[in-house]
CSV table of N, CA and C in Angstrom, one decimal:
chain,number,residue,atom,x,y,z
A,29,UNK,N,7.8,-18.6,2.6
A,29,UNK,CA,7.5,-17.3,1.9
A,29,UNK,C,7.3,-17.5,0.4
A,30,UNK,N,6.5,-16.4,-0.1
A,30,UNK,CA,6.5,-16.8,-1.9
A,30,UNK,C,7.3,-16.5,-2.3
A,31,UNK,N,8.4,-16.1,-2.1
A,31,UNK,CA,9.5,-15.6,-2.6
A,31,UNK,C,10.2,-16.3,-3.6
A,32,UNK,N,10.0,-17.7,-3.5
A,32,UNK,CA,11.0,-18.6,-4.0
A,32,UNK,C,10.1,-19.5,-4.9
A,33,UNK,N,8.8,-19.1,-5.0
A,33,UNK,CA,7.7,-19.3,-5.7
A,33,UNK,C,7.4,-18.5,-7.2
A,34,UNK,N,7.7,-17.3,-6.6
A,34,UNK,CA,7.2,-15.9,-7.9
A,34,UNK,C,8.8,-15.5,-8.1
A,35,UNK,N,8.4,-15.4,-9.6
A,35,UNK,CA,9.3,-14.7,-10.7
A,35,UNK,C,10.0,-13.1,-10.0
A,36,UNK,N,11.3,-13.1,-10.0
A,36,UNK,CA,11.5,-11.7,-9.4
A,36,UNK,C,10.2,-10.2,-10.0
A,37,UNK,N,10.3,-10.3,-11.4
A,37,UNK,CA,9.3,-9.6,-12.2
A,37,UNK,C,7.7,-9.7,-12.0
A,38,UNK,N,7.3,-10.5,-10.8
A,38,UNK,CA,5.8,-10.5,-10.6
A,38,UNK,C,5.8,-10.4,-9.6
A,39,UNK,N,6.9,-9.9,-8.7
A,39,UNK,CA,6.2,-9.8,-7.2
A,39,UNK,C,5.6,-8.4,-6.8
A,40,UNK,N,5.4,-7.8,-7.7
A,40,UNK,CA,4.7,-6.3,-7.4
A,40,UNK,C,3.3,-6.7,-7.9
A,41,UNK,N,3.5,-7.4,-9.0
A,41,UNK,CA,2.0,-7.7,-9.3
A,41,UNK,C,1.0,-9.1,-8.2
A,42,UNK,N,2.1,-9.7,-7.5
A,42,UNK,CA,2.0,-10.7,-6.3
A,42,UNK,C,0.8,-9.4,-5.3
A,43,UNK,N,1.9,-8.9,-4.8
A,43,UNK,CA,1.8,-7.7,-4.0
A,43,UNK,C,0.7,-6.8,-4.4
A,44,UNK,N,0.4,-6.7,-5.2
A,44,UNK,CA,-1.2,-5.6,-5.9
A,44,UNK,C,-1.9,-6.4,-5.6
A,45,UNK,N,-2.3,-7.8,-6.0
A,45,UNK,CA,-3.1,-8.9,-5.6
A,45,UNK,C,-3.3,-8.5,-4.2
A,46,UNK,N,-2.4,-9.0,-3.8
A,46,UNK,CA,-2.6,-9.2,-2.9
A,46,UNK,C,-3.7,-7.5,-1.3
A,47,UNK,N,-2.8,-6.7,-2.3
A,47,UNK,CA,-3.4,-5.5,-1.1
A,47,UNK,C,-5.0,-5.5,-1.7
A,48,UNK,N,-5.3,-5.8,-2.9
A,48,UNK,CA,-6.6,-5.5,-3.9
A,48,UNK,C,-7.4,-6.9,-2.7
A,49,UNK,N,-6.9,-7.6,-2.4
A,49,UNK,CA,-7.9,-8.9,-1.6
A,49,UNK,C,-7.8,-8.5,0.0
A,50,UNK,N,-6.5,-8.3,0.6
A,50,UNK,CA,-6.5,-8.5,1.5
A,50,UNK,C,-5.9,-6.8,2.5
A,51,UNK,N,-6.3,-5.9,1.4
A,51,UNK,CA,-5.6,-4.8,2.0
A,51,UNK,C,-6.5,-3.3,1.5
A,52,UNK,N,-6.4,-2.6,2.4
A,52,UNK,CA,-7.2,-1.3,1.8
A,52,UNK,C,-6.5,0.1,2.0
A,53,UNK,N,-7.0,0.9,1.1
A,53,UNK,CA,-6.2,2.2,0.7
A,53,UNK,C,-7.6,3.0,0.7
A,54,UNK,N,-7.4,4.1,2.3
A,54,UNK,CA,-8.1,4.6,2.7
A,54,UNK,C,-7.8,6.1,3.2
A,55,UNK,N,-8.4,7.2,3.3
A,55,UNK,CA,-7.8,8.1,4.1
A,55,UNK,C,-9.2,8.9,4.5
A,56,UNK,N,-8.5,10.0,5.2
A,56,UNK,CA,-9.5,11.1,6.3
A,56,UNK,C,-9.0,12.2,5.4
A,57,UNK,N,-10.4,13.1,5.9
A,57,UNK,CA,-9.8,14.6,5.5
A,57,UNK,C,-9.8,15.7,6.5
A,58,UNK,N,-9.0,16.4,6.9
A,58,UNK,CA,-8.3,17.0,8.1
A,58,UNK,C,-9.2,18.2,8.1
A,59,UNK,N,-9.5,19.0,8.9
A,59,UNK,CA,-10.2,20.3,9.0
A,59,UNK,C,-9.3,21.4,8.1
A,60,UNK,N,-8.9,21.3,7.7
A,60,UNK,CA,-7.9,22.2,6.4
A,60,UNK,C,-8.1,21.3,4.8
A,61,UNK,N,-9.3,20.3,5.0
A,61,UNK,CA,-9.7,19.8,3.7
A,61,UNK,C,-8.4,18.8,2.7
A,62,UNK,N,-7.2,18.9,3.5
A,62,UNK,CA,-6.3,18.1,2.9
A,62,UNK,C,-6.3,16.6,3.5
A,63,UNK,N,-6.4,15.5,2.8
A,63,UNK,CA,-6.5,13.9,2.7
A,63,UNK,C,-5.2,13.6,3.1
A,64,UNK,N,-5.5,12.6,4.1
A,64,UNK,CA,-4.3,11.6,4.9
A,64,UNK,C,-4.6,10.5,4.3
A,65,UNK,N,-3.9,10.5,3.8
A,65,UNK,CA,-3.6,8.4,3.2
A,65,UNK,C,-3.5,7.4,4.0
A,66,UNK,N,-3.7,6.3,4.2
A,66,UNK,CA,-3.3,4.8,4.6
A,66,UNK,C,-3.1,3.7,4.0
A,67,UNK,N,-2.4,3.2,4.2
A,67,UNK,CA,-2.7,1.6,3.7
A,67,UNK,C,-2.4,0.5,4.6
A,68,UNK,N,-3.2,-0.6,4.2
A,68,UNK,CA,-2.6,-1.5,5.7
A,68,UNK,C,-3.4,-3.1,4.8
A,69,UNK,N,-2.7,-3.8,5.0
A,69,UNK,CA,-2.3,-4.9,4.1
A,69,UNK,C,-2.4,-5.9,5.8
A,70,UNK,N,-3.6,-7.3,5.4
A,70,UNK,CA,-3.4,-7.9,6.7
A,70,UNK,C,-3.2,-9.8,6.0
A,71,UNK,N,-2.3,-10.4,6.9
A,71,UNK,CA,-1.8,-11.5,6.4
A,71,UNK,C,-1.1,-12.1,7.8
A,72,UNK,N,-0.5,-13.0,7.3
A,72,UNK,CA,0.4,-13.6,7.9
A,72,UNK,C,1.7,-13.2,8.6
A,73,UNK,N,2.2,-13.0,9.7
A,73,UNK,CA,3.8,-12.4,10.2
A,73,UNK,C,4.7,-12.8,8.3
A,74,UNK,N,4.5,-13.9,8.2
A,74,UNK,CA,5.8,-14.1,7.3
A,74,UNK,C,5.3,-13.0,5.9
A,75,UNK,N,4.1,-13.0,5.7
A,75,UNK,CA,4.1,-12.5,4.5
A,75,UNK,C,4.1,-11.1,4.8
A,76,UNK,N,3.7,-10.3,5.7
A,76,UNK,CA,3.6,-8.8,5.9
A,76,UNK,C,5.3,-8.6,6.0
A,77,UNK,N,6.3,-9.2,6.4
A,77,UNK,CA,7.7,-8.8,6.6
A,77,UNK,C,7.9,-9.2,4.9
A,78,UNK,N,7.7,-9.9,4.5
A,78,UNK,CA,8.2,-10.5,2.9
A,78,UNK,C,7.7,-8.9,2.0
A,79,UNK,N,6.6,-8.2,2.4
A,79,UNK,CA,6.3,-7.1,1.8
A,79,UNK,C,7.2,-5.8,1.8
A,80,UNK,N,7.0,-5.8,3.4
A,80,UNK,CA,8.5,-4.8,3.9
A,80,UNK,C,9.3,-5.1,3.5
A,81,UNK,N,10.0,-6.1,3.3
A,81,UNK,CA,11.4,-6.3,2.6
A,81,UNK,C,11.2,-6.1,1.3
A,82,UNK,N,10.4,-6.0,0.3
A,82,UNK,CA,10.5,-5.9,-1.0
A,82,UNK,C,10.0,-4.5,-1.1
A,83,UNK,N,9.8,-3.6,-0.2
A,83,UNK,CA,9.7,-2.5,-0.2
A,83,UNK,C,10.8,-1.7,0.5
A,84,UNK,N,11.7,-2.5,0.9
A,84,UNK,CA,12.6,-2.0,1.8
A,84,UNK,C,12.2,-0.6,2.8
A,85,UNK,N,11.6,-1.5,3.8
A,85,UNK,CA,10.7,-0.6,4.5
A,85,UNK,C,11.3,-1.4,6.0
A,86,UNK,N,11.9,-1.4,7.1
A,86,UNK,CA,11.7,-1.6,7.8
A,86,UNK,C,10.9,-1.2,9.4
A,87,UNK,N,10.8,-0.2,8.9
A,87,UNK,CA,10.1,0.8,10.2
A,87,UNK,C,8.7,1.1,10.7
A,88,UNK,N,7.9,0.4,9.3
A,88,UNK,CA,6.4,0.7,9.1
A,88,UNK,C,5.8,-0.1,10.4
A,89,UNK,N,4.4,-0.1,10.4
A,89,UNK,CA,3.7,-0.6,11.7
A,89,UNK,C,3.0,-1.7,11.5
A,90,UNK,N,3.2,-2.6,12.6
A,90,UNK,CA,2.8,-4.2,12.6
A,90,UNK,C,1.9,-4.0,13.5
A,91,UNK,N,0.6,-4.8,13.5
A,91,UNK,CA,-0.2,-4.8,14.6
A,91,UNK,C,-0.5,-6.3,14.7
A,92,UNK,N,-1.0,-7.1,15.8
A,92,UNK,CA,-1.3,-8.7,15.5
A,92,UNK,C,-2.5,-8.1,15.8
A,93,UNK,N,-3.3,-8.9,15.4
A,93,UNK,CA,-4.5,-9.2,15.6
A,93,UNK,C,-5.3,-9.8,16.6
A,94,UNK,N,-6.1,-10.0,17.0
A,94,UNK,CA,-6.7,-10.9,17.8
A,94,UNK,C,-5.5,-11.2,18.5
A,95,UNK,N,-4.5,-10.4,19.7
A,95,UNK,CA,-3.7,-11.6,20.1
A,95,UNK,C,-3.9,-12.4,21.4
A,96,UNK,N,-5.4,-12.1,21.4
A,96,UNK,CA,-5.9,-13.1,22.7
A,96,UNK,C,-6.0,-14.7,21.9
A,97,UNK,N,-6.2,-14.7,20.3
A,97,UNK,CA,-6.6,-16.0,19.7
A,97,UNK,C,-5.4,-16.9,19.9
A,98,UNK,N,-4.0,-16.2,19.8
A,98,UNK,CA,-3.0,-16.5,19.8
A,98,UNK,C,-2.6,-17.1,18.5
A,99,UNK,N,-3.1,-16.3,17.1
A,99,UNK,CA,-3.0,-17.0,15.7
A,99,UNK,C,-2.2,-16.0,15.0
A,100,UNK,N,-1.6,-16.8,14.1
A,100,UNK,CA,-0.7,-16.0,13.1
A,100,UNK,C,-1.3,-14.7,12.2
A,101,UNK,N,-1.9,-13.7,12.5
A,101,UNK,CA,-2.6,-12.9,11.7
A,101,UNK,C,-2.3,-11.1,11.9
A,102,UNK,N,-1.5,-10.7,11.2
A,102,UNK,CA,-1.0,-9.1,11.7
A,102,UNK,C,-1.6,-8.4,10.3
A,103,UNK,N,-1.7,-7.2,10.5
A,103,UNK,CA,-1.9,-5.8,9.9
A,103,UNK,C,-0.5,-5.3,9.7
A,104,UNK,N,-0.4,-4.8,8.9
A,104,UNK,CA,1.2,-3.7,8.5
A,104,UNK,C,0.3,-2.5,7.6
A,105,UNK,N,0.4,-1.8,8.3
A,105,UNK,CA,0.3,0.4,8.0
A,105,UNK,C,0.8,0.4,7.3
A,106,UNK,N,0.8,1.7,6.6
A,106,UNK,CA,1.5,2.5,6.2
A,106,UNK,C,0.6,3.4,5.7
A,107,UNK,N,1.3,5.1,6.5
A,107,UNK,CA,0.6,6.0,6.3
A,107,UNK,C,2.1,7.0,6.4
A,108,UNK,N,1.3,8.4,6.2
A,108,UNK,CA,2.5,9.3,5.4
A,108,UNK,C,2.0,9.4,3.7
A,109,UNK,N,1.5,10.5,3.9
A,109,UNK,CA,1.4,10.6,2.4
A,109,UNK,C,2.3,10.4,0.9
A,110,UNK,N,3.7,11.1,1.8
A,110,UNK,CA,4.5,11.5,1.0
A,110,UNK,C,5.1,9.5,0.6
A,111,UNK,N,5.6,8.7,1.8
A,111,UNK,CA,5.8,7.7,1.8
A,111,UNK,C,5.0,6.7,1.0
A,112,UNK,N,3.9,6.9,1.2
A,112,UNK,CA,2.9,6.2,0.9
A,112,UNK,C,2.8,6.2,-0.6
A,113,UNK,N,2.5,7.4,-1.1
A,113,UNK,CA,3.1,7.9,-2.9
A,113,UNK,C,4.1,7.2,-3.7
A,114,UNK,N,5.0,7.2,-3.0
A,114,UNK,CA,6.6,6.2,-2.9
A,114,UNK,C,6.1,4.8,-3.6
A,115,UNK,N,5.7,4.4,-3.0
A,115,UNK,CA,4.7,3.0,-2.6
A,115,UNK,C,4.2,3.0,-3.8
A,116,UNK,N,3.0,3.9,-3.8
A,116,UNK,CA,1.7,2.8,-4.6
A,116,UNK,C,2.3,3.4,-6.3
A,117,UNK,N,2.9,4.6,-6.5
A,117,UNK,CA,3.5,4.9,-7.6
A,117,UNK,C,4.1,3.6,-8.6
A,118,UNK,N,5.1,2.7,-7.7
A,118,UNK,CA,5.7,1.5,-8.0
A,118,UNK,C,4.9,0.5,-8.6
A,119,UNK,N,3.6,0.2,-7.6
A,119,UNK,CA,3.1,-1.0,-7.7
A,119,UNK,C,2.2,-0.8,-8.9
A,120,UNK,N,1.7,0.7,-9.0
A,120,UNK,CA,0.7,1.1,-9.8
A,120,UNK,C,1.2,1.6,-11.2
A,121,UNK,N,2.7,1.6,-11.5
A,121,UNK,CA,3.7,1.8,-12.3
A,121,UNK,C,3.3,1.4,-14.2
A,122,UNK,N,3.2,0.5,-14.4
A,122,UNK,CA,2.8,0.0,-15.6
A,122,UNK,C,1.5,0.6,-16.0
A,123,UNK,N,1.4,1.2,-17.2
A,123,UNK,CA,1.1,1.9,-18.3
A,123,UNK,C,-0.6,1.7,-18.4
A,124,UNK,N,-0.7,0.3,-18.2
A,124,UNK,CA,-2.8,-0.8,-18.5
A,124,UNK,C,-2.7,-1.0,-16.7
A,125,UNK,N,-2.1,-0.6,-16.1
A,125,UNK,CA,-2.1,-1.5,-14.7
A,125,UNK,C,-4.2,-1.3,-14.2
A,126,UNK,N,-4.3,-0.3,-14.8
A,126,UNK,CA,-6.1,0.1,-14.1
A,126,UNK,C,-6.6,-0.6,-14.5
A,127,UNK,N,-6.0,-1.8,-15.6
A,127,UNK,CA,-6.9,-2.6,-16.5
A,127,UNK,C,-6.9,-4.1,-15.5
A,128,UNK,N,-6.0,-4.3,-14.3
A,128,UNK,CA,-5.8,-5.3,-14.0
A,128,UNK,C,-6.2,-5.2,-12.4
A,129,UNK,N,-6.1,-3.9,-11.8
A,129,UNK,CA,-6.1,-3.6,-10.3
A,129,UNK,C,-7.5,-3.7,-9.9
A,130,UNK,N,-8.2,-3.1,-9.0
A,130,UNK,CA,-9.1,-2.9,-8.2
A,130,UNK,C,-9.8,-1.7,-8.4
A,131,UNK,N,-10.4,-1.3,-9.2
A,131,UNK,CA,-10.8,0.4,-9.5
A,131,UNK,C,-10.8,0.9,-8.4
A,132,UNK,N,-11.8,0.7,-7.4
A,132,UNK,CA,-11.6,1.6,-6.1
A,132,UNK,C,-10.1,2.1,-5.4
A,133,UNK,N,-9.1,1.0,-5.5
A,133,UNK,CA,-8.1,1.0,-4.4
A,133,UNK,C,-7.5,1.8,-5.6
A,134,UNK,N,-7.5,1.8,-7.1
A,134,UNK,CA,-6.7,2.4,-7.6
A,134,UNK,C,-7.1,4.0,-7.8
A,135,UNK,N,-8.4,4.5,-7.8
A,135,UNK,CA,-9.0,5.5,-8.1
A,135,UNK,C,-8.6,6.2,-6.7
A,136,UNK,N,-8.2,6.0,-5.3
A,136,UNK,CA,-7.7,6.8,-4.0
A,136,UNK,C,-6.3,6.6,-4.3
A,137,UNK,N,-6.0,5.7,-5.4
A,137,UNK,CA,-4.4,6.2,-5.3
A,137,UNK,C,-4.4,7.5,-6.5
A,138,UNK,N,-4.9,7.7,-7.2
A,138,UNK,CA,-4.8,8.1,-8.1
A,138,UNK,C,-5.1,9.8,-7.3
A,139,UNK,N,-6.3,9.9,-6.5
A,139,UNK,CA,-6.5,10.8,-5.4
A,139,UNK,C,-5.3,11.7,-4.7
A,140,UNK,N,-4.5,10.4,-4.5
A,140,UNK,CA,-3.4,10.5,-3.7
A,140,UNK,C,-2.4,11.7,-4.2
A,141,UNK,N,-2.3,10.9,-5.6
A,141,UNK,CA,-1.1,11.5,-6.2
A,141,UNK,C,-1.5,12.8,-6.9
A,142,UNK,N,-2.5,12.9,-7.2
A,142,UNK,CA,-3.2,14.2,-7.9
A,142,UNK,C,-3.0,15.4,-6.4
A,143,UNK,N,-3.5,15.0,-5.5
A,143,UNK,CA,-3.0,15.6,-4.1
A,143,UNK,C,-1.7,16.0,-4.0
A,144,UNK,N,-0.9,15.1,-4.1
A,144,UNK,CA,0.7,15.8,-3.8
A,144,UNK,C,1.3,16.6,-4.6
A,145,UNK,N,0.9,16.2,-5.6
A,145,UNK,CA,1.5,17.0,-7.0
A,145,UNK,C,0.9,18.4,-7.1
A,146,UNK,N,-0.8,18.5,-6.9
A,146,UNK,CA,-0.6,19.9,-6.6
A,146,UNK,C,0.1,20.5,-5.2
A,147,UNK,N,0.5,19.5,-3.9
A,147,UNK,CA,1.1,20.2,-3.0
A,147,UNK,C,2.0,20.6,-3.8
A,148,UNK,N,3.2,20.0,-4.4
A,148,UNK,CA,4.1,20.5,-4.6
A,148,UNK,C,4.2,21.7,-5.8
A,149,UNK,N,2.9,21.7,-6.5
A,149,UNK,CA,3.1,22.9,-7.7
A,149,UNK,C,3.2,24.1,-6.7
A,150,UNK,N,2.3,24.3,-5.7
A,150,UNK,CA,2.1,25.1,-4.8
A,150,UNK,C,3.3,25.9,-4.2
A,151,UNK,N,3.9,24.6,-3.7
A,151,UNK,CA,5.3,25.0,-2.9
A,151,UNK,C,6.4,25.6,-3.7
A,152,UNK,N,6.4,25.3,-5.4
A,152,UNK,CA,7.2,25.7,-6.2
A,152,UNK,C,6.8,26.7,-6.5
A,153,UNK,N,5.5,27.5,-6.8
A,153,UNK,CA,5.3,28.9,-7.3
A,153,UNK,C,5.5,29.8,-6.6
């Protein structure tokens, strides 16, 4: 695992890399015009569990791939808006991070959160 590779302090920016190459941040919009988020990150068994655990996530969804090839290659979900917010808030945390990420992947997070925040102005008035 990279684990023992990367600096405790760069495994979120490990992990940006990494969803920005190998992972997409996508959603639908429901007949009530409100956006369902996704994300799903595809790698290796060892590295998608290395993710969950630094997200302390153990419940999210694993899919293998191809498992007629019989090769090491899975997808890990994660959808839930609210959960999902949790998530990319962290990774997307630092102040220039748009200066370093993926504009696209950052511009649906940014979607994301402008979404919740007015759910919740909503629920509070």
């Amino acid at each position: 695992t990279p684990s023992s590779k990367i600096s405790q302090n760069l495994i979120k920016y490990f992990i940006l890399g990494f969803i920005d190459g190998d992972g997409s941040i996508s959603y639908c919009t429901t007949n009530t015009g409100r956006k369902q988020f996704n994300l799903s990150i595809t790698g290796t068994l060892e590295i998608v569990h290395y993710v969950m655990k630094y997200w302390n996530k153990e419940n999210l969804k694993i899919l293998q791939r191809y498992p007629e090839r019989n090769v090491n290659n899975y997808t890990l979900s994660v959808s839930g808006n609210d959960q999902l917010l949790v998530i990319l808030n962290e990774l997307y945390s630092d102040t220039d991070i748009n200066k370093i990420c993926l504009q696209r992947k950052y511009n649906k997070y940014l979607l994301l959160k402008e979404q919740q925040e007015n759910k919740y102005k909503k629920a509070s008035a």
